[in-house]
mmCIF file of C-alpha atoms and ligand atoms in Angstrom:
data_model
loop_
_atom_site.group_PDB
_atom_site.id
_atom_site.type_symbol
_atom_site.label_atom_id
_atom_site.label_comp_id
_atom_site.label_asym_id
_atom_site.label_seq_id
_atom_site.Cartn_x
_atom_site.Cartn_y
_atom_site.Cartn_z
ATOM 1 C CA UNK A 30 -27.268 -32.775 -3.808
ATOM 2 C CA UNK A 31 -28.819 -34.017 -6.677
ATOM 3 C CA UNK A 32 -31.813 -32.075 -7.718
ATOM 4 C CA UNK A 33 -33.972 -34.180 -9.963
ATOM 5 C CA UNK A 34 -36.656 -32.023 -12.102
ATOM 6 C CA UNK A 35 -39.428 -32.814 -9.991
ATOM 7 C CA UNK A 36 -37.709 -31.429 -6.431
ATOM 8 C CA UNK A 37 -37.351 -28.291 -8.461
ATOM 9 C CA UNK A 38 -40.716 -27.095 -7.474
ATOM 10 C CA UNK A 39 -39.309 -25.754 -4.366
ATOM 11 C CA UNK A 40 -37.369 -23.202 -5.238
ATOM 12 C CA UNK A 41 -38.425 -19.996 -3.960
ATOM 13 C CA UNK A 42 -40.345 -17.984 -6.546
ATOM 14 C CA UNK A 43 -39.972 -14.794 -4.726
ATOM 15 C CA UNK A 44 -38.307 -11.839 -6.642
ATOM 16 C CA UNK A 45 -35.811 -11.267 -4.691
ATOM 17 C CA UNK A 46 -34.550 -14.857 -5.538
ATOM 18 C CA UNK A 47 -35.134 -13.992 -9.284
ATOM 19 C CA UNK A 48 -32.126 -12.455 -8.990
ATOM 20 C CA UNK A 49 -28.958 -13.537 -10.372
ATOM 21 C CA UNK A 50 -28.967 -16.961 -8.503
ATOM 22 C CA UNK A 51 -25.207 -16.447 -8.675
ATOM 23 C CA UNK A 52 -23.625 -13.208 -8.726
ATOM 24 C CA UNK A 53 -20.970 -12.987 -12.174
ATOM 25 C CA UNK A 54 -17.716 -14.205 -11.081
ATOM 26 C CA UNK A 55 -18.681 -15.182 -7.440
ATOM 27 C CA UNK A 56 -16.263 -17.582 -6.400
ATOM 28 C CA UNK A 57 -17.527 -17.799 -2.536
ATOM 29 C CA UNK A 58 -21.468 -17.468 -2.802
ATOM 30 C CA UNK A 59 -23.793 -18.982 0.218
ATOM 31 C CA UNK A 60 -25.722 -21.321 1.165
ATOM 32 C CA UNK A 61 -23.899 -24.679 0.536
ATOM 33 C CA UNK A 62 -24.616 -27.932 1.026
ATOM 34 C CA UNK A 63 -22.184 -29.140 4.226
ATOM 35 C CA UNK A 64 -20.742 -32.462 3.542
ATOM 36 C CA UNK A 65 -19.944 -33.859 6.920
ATOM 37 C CA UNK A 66 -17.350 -36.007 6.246
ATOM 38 C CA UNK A 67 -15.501 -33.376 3.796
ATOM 39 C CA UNK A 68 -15.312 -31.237 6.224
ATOM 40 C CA UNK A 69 -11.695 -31.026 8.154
ATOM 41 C CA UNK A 70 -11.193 -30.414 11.686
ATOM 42 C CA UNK A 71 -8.606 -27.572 12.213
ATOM 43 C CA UNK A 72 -7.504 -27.745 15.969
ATOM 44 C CA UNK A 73 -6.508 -24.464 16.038
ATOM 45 C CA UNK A 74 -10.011 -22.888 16.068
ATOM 46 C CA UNK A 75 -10.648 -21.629 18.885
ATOM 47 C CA UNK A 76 -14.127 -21.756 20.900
ATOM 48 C CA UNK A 77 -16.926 -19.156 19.817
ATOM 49 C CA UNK A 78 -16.885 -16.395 22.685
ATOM 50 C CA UNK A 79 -20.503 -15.077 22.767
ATOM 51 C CA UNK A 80 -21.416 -11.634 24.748
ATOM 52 C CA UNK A 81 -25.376 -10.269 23.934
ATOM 53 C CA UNK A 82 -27.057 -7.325 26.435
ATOM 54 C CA UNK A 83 -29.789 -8.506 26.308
ATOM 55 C CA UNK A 84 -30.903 -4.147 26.306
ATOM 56 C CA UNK A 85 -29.322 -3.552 23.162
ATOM 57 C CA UNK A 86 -32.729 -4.931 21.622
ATOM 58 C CA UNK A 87 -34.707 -2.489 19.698
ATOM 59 C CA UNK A 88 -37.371 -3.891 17.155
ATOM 60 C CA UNK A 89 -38.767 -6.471 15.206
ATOM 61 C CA UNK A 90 -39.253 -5.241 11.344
ATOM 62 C CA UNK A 91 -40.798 -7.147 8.499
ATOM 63 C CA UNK A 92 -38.627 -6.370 5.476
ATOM 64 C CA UNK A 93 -40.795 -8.265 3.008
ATOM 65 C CA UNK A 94 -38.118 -11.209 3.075
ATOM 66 C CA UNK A 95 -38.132 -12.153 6.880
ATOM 67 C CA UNK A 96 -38.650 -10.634 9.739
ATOM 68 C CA UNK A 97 -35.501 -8.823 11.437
ATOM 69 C CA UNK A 98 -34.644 -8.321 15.301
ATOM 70 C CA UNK A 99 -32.645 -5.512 15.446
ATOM 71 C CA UNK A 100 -29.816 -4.397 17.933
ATOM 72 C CA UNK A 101 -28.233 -1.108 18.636
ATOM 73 C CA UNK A 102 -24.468 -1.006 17.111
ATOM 74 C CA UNK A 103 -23.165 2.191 17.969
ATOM 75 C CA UNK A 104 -21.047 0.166 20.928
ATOM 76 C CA UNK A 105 -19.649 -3.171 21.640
ATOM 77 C CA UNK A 106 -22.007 -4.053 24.324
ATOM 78 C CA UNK A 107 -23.475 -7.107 21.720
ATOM 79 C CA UNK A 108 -20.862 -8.814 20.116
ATOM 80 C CA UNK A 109 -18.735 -12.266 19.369
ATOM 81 C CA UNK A 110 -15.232 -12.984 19.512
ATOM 82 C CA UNK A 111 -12.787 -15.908 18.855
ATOM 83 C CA UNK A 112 -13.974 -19.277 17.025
ATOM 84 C CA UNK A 113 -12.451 -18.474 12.960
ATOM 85 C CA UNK A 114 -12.333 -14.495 13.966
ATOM 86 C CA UNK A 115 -9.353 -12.097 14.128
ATOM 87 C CA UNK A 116 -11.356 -9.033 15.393
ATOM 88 C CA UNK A 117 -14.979 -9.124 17.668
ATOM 89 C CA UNK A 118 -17.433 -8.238 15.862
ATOM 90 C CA UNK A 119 -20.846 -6.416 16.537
ATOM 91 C CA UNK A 120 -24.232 -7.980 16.355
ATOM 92 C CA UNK A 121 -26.383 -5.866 14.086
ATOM 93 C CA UNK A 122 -29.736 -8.370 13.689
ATOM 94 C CA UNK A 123 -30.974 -11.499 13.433
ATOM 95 C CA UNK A 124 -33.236 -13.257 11.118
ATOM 96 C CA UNK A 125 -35.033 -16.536 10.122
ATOM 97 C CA UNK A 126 -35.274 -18.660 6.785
ATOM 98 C CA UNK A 127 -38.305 -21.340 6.678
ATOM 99 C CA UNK A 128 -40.364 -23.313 4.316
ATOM 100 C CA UNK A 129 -43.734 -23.795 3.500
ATOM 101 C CA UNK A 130 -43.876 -27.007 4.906
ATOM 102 C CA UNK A 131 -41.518 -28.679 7.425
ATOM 103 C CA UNK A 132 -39.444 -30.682 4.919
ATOM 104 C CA UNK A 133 -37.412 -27.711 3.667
ATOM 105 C CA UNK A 134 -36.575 -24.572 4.717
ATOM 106 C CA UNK A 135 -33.280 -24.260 6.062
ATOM 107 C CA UNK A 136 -30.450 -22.044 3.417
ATOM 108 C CA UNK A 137 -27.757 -24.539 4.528
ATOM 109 C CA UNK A 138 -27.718 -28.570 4.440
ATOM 110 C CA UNK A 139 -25.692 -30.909 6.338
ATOM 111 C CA UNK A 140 -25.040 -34.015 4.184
ATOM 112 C CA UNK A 141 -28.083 -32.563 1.955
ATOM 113 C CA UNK A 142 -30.674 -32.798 4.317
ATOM 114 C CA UNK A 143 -32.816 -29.642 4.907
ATOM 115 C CA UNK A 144 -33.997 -27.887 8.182
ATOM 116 C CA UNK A 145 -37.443 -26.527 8.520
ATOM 117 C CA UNK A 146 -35.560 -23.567 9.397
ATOM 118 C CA UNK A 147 -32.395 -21.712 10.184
ATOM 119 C CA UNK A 148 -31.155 -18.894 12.091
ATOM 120 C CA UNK A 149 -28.524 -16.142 11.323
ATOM 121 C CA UNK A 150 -27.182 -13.704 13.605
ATOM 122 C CA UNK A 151 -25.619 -10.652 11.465
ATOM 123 C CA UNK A 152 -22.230 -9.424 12.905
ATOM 124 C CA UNK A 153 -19.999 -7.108 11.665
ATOM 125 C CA UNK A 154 -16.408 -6.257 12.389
ATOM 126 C CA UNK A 155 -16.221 -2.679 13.993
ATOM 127 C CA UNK A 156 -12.959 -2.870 15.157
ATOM 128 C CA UNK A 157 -11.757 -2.509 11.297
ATOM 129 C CA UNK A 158 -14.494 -0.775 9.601
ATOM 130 C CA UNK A 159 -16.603 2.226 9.997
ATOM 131 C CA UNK A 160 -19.789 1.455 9.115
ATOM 132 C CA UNK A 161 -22.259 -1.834 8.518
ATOM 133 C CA UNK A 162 -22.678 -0.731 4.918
ATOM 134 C CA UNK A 163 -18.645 -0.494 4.219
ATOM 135 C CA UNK A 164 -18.235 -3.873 6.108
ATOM 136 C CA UNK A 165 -20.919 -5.509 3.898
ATOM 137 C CA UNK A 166 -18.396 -4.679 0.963
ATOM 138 C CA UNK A 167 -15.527 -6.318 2.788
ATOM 139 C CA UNK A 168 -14.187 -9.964 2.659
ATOM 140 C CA UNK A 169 -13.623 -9.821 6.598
ATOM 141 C CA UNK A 170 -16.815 -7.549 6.885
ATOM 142 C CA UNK A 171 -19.004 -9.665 8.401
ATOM 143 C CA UNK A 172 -19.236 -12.742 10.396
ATOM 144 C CA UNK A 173 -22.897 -14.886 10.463
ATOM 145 C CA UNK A 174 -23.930 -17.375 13.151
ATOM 146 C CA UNK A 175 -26.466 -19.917 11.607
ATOM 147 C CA UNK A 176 -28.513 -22.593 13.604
ATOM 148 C CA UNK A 177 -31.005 -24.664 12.259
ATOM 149 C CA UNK A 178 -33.974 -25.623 13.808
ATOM 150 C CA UNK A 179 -35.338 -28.858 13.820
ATOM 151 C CA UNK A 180 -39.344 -29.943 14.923
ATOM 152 C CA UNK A 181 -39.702 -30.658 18.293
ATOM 153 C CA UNK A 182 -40.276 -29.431 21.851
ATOM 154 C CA UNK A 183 -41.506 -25.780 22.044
ATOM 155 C CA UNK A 184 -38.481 -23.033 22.722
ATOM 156 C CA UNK A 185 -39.867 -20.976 25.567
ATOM 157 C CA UNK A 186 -36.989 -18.381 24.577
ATOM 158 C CA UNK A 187 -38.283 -18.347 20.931
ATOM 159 C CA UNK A 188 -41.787 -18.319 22.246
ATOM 160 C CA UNK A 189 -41.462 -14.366 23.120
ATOM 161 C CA UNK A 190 -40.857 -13.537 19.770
ATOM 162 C CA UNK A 191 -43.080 -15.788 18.230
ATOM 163 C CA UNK A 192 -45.613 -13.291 20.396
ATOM 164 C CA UNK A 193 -44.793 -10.609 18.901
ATOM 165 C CA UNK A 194 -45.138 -11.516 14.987
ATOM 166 C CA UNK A 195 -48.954 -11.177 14.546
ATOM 167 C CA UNK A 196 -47.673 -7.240 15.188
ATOM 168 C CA UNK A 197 -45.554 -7.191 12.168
ATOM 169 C CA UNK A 198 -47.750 -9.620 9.622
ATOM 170 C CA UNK A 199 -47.594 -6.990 6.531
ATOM 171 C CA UNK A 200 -44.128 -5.925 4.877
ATOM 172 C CA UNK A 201 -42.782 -2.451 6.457
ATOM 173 C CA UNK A 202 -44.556 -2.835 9.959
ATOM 174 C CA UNK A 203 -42.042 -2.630 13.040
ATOM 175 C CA UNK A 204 -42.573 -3.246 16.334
ATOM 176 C CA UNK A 205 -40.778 -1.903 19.490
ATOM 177 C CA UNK A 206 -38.832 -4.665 20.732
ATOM 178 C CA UNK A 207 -36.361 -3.827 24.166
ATOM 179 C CA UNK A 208 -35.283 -6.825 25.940
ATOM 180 C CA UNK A 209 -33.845 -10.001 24.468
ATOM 181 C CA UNK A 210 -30.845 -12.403 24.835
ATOM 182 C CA UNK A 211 -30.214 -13.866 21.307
ATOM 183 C CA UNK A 212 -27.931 -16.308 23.895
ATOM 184 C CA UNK A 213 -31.208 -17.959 24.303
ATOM 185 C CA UNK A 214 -31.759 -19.153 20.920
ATOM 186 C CA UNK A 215 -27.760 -21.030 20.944
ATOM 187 C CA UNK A 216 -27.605 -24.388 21.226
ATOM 188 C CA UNK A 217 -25.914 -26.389 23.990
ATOM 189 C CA UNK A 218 -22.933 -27.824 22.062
ATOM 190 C CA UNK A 219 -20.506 -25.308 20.976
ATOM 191 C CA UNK A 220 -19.710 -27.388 17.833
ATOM 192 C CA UNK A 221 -19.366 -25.530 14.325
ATOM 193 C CA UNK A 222 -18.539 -25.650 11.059
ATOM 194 C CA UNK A 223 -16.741 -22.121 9.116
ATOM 195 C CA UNK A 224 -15.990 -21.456 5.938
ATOM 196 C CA UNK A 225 -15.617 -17.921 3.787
ATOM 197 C CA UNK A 226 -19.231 -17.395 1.883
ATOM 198 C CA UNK A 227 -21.170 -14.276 1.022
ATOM 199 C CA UNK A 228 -24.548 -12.947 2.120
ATOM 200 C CA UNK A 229 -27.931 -15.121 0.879
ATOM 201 C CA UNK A 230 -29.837 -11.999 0.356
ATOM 202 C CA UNK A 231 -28.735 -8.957 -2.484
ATOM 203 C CA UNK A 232 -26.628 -7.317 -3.044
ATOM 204 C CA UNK A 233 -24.799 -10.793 -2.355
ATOM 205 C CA UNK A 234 -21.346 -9.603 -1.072
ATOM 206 C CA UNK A 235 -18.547 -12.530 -0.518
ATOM 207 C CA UNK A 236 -18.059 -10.631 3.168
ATOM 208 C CA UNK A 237 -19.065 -13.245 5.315
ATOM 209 C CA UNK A 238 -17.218 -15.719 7.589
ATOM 210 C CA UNK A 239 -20.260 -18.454 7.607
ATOM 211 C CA UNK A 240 -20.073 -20.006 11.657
ATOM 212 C CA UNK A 241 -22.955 -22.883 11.143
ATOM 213 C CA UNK A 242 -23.399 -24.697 14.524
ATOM 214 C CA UNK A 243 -23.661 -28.487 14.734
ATOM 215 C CA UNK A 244 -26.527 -29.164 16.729
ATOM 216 C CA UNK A 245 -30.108 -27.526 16.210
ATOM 217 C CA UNK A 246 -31.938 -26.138 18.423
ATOM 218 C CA UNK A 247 -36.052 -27.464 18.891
ATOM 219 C CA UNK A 248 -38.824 -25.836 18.529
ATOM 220 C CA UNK A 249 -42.716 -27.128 17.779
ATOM 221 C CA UNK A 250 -44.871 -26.894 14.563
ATOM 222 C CA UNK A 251 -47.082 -24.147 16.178
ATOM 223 C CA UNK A 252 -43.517 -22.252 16.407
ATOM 224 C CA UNK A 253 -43.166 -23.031 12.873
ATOM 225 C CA UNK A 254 -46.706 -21.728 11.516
ATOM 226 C CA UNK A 255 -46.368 -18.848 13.605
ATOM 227 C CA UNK A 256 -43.493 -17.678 10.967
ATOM 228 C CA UNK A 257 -45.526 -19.258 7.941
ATOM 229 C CA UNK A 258 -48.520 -16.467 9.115
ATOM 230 C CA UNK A 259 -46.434 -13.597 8.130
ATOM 231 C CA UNK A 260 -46.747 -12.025 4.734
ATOM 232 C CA UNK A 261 -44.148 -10.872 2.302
ATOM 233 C CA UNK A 262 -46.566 -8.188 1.110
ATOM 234 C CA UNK A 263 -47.783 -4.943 2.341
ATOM 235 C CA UNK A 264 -51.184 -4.184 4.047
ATOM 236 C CA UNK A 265 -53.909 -3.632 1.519
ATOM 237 C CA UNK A 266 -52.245 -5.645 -1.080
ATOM 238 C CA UNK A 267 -53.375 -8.968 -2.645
ATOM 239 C CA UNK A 268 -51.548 -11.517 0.824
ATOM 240 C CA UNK A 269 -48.963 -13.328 -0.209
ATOM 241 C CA UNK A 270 -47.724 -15.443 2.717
ATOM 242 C CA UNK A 271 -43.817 -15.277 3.811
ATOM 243 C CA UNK A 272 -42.565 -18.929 3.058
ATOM 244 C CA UNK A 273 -39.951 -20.467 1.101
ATOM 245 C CA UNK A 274 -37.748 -17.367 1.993
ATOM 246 C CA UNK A 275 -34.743 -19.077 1.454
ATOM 247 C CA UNK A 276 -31.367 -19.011 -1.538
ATOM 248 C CA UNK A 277 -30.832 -22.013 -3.971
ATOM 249 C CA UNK A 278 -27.823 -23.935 -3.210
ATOM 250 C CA UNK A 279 -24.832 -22.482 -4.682
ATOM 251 C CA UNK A 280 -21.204 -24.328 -5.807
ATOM 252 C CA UNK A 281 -18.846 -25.172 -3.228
ATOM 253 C CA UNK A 282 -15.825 -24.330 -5.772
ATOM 254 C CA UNK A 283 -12.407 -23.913 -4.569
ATOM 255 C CA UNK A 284 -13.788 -23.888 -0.633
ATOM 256 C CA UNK A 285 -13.181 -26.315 2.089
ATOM 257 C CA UNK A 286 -15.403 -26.135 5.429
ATOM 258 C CA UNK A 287 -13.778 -26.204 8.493
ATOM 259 C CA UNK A 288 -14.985 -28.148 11.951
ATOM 260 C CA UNK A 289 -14.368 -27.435 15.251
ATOM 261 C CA UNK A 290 -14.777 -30.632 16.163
ATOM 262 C CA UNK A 291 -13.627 -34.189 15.576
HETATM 263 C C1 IW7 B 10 -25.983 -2.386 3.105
HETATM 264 C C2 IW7 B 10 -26.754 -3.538 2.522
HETATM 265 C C3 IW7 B 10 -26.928 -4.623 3.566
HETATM 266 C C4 IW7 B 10 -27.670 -5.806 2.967
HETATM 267 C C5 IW7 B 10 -27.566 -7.011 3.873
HETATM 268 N N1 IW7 B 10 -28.112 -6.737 5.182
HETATM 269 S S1 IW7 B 10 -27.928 -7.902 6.293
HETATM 270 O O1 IW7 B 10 -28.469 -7.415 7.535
HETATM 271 O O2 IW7 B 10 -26.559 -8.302 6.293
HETATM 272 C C6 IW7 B 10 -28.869 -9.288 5.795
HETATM 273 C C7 IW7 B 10 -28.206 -10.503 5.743
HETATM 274 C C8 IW7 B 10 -28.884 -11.664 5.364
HETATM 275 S S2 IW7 B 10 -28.023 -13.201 5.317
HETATM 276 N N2 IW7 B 10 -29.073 -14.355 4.993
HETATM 277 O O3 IW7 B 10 -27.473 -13.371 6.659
HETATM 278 O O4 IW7 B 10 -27.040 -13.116 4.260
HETATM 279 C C9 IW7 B 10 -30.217 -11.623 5.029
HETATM 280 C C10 IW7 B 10 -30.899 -10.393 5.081
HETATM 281 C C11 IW7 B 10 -30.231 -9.223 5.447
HETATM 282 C C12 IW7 B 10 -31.040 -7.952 5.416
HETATM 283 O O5 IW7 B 10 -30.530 -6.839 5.596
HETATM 284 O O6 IW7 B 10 -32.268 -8.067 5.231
HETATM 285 ZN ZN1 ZN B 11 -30.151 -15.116 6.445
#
């Protein structure tokens, strides 16, 4: 994707992206730019098994980089299983990415065109490793589900969360949180791309398998703003509002992408 100067003005200004934009020696950093037709069906992928209790639900916390639904992992009673996985693996949260304005927003791009936003689902592989934080530091530790989301018709599913933000507006509020099927927010088409990346976020570990689905999922500009309202700073300080909470592009390198489709 060619970034001329003037595009540059996008890039998110936030600290946490003041990081390193690329770790020293990464070799497998995320987001990437997916180029459709580089991308090479592998036949022997097999179809994304997804299991959520919809009980496991516990809160929604603002982190001061998104806003995070978390799930309780001390059993397998949330997880997914098959597509590019060896092991299940145990949903731990999800999370957003958005813009400040509907043309950009997404951390992935399909043929270089943005989202307005995108969804991960955190997993982590349980069956091999003892904790989250040793799976984080593991090339197999983790396995994240992205879908973009794309303007259009309201998503009644999204619509109960969307209810809940104006609760957690300043960094470091929480919110109890107990029922909710993450199922809800997948789109119809079980269509994906994989490929080995890292986390978006520091410390930036190459430990996840990246499962980006195909087809979006809608959901309407009130949706949208309704993730714009939330702040990346804490209550009583000077409001910064939570936007542009997304990772530059980083280098394909020696990758390919893998579809699951033809
Ligand atoms: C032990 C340190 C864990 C740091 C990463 N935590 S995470 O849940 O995997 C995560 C992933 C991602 S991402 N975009 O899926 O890589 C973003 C944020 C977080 C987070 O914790 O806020
Ligand atoms: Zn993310």
């Amino acid at each position: 994707c060619s970034w001329n100067p003037d595009s540059l003005h996008h890039l998110p200004v936030h600290p946490l992206w003041q990081s390193p934009l690329t770790i020293p020696g990464g070799t497998r950093q995320s987001p990437i730019n997916i180029q459709w037709r580089d991308s090479v069906y592998d036949p022997f992928l097999k179809p994304l098994k997804i299991s959520y209790d919809p009980a496991t639900c516990l809160h929604i916390w603002n982190n001061g980089y998104s806003f995070l639904v978390e799930f309780d992992d001390s059993t397998d009673r949330s997880i997914i299983d098959g597509g590019p996985l060896e092991n299940q693996y145990r949903l731990k949260q999800f999370h957003f990415h958005w813009g400040a304005i509907n043309d950009w927003g997404s951390e992935h791009t399909v043929d270089c065109k943005f989202y307005p936003a995108e969804l991960h689902l955190v997993h982590w592989n349980a069956v091999v490793y003892p904790t989250f934080e040793e799976a984080v530091m593991e090339g197999d530790g983790l396995a994240v589900i992205g879908v973009f989301l794309k303007l259009g018709a309201r998503h009644e599913g999204l619509q109960t969360l969307v209810d809940a933000l104006p609760a957690v507006k300043h960094k470091d509020t929480v919110i109890e949180f107990d029922v909710f099927d993450p199922s809800c927010l997948m789109p119809s088409c079980p269509d994906y791309w994989t490929y080995a990346g890292s986390l978006t976020t520091p410390p930036l570990t190459e430990s996840v398998t990246w499962i980006i689905k195909k087809q979006p999922i809608e959901v309407d500009e009130d949706q949208l703003e309704a993730f714009r309202m939330l702040l990346f700073t804490s209550d009583g300080e000077e409001e910064k509002r939570m936007v542009d909470n997304f990772r530059p592009l980083q280098p394909l390198m020696n990758r390919t992408v893998r579809s699951s489709f033809q």
